[in-house]
CSV table of C-alpha atoms in Angstrom, one decimal:
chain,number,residue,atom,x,y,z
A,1038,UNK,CA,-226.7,-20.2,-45.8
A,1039,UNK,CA,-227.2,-24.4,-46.1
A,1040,UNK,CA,-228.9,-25.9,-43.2
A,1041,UNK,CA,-226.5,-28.4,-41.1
A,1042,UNK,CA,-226.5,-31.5,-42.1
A,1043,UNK,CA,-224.8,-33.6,-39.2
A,1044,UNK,CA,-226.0,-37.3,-40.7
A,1045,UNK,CA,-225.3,-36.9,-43.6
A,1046,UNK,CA,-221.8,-38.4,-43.9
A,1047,UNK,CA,-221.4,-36.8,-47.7
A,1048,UNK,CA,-221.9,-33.1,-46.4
A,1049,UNK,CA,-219.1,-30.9,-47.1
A,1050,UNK,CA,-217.3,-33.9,-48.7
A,1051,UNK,CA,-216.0,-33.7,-52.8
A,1052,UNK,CA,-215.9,-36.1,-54.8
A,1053,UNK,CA,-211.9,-35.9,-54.4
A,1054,UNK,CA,-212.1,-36.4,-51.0
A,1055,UNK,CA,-214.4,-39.1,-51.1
A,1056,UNK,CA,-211.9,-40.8,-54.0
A,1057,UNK,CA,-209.1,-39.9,-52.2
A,1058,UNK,CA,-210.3,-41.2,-49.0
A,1059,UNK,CA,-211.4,-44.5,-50.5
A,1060,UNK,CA,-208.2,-45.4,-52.1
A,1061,UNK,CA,-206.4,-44.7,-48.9
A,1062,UNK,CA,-208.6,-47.4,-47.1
A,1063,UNK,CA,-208.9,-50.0,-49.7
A,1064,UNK,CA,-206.0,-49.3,-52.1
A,1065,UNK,CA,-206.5,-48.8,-55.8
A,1066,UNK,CA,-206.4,-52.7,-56.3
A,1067,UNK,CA,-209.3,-53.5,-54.0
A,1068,UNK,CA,-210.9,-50.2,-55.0
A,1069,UNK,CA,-211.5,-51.7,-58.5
A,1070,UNK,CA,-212.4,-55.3,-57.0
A,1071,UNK,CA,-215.3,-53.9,-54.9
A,1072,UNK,CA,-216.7,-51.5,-58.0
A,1073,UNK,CA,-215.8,-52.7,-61.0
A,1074,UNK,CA,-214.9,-49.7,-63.0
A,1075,UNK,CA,-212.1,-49.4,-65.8
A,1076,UNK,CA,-210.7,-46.2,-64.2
A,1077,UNK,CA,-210.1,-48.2,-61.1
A,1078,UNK,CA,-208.6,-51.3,-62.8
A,1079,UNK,CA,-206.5,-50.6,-65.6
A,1080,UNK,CA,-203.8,-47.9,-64.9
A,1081,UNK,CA,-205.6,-46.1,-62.4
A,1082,UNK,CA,-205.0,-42.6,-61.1
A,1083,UNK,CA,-206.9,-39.9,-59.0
A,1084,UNK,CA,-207.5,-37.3,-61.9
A,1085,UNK,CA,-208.8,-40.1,-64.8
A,1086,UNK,CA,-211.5,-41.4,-61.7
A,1087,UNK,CA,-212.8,-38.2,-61.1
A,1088,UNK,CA,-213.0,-37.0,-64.3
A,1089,UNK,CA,-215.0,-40.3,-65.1
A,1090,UNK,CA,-217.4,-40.2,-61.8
A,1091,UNK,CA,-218.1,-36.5,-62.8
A,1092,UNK,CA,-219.4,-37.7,-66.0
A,1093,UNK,CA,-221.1,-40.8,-65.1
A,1094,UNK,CA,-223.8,-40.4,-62.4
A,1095,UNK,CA,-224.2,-44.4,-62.2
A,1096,UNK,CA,-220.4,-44.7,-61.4
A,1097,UNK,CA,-220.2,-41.7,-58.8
A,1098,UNK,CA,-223.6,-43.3,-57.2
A,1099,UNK,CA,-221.5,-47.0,-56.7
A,1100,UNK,CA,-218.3,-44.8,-54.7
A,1101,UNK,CA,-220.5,-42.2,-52.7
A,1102,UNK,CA,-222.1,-45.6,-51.5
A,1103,UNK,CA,-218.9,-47.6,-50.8
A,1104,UNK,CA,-218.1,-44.3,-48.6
A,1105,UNK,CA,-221.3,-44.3,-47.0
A,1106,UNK,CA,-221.3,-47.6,-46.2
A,1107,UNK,CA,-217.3,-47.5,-44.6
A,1108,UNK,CA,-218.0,-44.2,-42.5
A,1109,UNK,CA,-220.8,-45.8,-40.8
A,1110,UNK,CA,-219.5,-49.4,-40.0
């Protein structure tokens, strides 16, 4: 069994949900204007981003961040 995490706002959260979360709140267009990432920009779509972010460490860092940083405002 994990140990609860209660501040960590990423706990029990995937990477979908954080994506999906993110474009509900800023909208693909100012997804891509606040990271600067091809999958966001040009002809974006939920399955293309998270297929990048799984493979790109630097890229899933920038989002989980952007998350963290909307949760606790």
């Amino acid at each position: 069994m994990t140990p609860s995490q209660p501040n960590n706002p990423l706990h029990g959260k995937t990477l979908e949900n954080i994506l999906t979360e993110l474009v509900d709140h800023f909208g693909w267009e100012r997804l891509g204007q606040r990271i600067t990432i091809r999958c966001f920009t040009d002809n974006p779509s939920l399955k293309s981003s998270l297929t990048f972010l799984r493979k790109t460490p630097w890229a899933r860092q920038k989002v989980e961040e952007l998350y963290v940083k909307t949760k606790t405002k």
